[in-house]
mmCIF file of C-alpha atoms in Angstrom:
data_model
loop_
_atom_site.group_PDB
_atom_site.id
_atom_site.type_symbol
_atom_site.label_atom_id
_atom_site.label_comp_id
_atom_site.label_asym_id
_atom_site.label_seq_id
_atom_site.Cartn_x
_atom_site.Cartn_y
_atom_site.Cartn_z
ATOM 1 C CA UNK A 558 0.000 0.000 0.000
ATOM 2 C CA UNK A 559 1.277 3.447 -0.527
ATOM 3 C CA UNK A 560 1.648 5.373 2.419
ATOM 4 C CA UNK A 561 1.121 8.466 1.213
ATOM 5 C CA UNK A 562 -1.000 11.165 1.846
ATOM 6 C CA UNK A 563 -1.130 14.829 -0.398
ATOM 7 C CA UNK A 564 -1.729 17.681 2.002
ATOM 8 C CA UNK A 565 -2.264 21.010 2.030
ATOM 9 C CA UNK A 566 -1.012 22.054 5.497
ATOM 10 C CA UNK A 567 -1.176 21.214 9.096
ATOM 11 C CA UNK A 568 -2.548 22.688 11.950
ATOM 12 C CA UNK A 569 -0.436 21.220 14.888
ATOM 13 C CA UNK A 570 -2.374 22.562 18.048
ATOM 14 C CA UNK A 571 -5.611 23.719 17.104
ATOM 15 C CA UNK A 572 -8.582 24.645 19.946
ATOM 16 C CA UNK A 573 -11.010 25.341 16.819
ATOM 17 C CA UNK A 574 -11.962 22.169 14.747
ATOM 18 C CA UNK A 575 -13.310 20.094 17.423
ATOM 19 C CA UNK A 576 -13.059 19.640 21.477
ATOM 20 C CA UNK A 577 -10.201 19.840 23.047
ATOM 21 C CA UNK A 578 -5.993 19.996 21.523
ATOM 22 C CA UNK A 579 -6.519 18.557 17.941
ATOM 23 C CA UNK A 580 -3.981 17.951 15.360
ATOM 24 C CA UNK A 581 -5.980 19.026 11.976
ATOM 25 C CA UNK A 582 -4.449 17.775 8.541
ATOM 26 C CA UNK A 583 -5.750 19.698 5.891
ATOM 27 C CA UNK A 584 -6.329 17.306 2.654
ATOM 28 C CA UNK A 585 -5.471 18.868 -0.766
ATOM 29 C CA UNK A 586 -8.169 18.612 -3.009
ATOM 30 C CA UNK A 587 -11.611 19.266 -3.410
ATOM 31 C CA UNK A 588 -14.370 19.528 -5.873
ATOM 32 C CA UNK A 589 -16.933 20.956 -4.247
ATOM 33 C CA UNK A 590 -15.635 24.798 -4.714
ATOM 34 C CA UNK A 591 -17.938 26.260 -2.380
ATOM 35 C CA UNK A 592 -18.588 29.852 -3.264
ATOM 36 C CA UNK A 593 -16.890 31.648 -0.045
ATOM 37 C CA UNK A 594 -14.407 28.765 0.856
ATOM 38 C CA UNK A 595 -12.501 29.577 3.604
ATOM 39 C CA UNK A 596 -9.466 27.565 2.157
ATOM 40 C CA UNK A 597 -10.136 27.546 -1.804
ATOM 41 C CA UNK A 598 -6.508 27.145 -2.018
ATOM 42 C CA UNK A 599 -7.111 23.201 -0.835
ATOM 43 C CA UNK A 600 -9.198 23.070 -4.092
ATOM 44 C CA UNK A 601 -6.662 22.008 -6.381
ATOM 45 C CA UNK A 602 -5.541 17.827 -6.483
ATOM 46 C CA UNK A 603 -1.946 19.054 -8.083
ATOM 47 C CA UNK A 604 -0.613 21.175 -5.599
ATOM 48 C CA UNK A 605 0.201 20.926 -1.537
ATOM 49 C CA UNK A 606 2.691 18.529 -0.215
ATOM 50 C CA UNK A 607 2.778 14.763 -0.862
ATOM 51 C CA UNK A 608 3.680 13.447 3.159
ATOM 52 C CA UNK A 609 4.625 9.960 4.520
ATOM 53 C CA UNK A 610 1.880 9.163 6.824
ATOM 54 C CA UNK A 611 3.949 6.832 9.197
ATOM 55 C CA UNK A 612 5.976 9.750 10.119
ATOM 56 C CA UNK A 613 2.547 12.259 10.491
ATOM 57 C CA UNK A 614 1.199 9.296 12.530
ATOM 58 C CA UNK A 615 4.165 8.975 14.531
ATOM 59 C CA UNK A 616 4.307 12.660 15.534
ATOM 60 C CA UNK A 617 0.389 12.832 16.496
ATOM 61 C CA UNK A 618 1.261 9.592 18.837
ATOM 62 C CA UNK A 619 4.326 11.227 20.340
ATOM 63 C CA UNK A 620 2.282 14.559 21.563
ATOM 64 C CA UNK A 621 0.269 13.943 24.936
ATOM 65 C CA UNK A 622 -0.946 16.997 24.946
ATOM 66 C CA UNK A 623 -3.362 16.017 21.635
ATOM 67 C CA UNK A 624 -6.603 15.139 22.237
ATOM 68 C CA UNK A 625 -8.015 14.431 18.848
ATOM 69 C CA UNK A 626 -7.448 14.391 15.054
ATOM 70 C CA UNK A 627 -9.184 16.556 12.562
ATOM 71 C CA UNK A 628 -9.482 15.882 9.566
ATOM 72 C CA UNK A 629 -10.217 18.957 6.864
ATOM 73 C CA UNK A 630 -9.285 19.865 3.360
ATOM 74 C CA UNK A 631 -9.782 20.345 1.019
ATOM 75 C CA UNK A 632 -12.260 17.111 1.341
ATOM 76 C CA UNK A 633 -10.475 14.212 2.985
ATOM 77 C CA UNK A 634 -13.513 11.912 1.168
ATOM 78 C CA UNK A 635 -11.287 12.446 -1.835
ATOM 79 C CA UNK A 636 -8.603 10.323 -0.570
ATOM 80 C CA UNK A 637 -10.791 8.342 1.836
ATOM 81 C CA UNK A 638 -7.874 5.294 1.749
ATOM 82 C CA UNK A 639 -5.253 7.380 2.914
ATOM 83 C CA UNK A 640 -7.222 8.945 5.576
ATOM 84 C CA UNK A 641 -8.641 5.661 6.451
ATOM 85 C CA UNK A 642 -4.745 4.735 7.242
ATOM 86 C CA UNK A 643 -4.355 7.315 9.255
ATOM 87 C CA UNK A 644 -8.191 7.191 11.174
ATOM 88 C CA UNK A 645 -7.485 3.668 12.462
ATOM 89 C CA UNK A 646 -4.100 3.924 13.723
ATOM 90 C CA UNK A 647 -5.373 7.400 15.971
ATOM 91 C CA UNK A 648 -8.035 5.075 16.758
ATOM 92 C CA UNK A 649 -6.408 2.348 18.163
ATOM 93 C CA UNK A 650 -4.897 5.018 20.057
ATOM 94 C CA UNK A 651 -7.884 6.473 21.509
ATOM 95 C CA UNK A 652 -7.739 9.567 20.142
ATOM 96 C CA UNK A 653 -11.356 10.908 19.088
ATOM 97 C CA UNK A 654 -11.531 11.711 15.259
ATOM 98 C CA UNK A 655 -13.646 14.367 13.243
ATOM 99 C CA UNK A 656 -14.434 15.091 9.765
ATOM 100 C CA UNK A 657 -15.049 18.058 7.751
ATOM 101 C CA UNK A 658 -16.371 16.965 3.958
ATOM 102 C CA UNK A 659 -18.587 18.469 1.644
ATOM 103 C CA UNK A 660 -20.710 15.238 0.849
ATOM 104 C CA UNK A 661 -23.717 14.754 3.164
ATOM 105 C CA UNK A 662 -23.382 11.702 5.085
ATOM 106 C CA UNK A 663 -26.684 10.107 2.662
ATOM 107 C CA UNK A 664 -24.256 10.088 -0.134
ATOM 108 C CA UNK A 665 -21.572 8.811 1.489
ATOM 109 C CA UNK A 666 -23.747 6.035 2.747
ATOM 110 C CA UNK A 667 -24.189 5.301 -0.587
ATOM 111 C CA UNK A 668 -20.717 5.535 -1.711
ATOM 112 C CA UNK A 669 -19.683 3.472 0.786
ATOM 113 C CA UNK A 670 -21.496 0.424 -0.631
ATOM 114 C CA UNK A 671 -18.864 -0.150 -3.332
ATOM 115 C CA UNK A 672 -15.796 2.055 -1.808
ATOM 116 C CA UNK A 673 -14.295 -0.395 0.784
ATOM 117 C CA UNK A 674 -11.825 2.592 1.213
ATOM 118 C CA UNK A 675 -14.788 5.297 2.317
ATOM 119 C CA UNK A 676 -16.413 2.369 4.598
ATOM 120 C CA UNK A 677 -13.120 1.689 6.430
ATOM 121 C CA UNK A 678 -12.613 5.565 6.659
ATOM 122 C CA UNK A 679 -16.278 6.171 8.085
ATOM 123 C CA UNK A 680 -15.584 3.083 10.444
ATOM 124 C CA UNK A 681 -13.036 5.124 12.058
ATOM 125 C CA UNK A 682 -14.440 8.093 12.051
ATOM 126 C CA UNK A 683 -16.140 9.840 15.617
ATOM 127 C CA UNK A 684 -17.894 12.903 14.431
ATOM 128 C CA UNK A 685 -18.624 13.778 10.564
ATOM 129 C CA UNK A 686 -18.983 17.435 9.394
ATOM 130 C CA UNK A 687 -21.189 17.112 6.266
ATOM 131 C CA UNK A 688 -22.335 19.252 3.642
ATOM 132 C CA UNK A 689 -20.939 22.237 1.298
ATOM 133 C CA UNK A 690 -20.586 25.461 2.901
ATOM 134 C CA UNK A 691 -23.259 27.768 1.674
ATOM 135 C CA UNK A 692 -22.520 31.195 1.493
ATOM 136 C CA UNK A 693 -26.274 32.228 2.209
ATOM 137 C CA UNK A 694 -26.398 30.097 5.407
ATOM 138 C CA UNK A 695 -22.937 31.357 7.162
ATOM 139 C CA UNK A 696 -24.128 32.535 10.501
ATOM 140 C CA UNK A 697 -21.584 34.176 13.245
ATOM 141 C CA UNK A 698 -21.186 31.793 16.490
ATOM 142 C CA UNK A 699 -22.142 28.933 14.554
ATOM 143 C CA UNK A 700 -19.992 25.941 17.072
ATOM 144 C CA UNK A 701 -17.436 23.554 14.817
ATOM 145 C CA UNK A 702 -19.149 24.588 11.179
ATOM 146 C CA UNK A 703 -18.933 27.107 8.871
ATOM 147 C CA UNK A 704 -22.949 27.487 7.358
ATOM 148 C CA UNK A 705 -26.289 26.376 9.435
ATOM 149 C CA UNK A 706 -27.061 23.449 6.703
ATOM 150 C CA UNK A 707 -23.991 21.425 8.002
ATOM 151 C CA UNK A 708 -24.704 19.011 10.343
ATOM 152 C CA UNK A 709 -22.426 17.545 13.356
ATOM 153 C CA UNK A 710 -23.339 13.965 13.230
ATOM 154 C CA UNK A 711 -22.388 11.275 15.586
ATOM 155 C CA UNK A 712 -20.980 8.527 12.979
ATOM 156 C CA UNK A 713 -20.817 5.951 15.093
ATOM 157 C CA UNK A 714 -24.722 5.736 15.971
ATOM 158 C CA UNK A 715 -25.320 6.936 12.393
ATOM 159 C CA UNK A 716 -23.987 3.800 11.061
ATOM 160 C CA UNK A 717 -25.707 1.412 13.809
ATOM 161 C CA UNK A 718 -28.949 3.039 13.382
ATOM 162 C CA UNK A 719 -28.708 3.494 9.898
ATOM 163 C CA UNK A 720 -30.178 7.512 10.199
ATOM 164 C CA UNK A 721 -28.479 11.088 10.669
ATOM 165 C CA UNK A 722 -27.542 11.224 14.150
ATOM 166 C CA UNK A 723 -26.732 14.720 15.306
ATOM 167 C CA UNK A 724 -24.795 16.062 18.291
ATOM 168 C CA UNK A 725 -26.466 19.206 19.686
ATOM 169 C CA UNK A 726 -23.005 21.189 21.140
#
């Protein structure tokens, strides 16, 4: 398997992109193109910085201060099996997990029927961000997401009940 994962930066002590210290890894890549992006220079799968993700694993582990692991992009969806890498080794670790994509978790659900890449990723994954940011629906004060139509779902429960899920914060 190739280890590698194509990033457009990393945030290595964040308080913003979930509870607590989080390390956030900012995927490069995305096709959504949300009109008001906060990081349309993600959008792009040519540029950022192809990294080894033994080593980014490695230096998450060795940080005790780090409560979590964020995943953002860019959309991570769009390189699900290198996230996926990444999502069950901070699991096994006990580190709680979140992810920011612009795919609602429905069509992910039914992505994940025939990618055995997304379904290991979403396996792994504590708390998914879904949906585009819309421009219209960006609100200030709004907790962990950028526009009111983005949900905070509990993925875990999601998957077991087979319905949206959402944490109220």
């Amino acid at each position: 398997m190739n280890k590698t994962v194509r990033l457009a930066g990393i945030a290595y002590e964040s308080l913003v992109n979930g509870p607590g210290m989080r390390r956030v890894f900012f995927a490069q890549g995305c096709k959504h193109k949300c009109e008001g992006c906060f990081n349309p220079e993600t959008h792009s799968f040519d540029d950022g910085e192809i990294m080894d993700m033994d080593n980014l694993i490695k230096d998450v582990l060795d940080n005790p201060m780090l409560k979590g692991v964020t995943f953002s992009g860019g959309d991570p969806i769009e390189q699900a099996h290198s996230f996926a890498y990444m999502a069950k080794a901070f699991k096994n670790s006990n580190l709680s997990i979140w992810c920011y994509t612009g795919y609602t978790f429905e069509e992910l659900l039914e992505a994940m029927k025939v990618d055995t890449s997304l379904r290991d990723f979403l396996n792994n994954i504590d708390v998914l961000v879904d949906g585009k940011f819309e421009i219209n629906n960006k609100k200030e004060g709004l907790k962990y997401k950028g526009s009111s139509n983005q949900r905070i779902i509990d993925v875990k429960e999601s998957l077991k009940q087979n319905k949206v899920v959402i944490i109220n914060l």
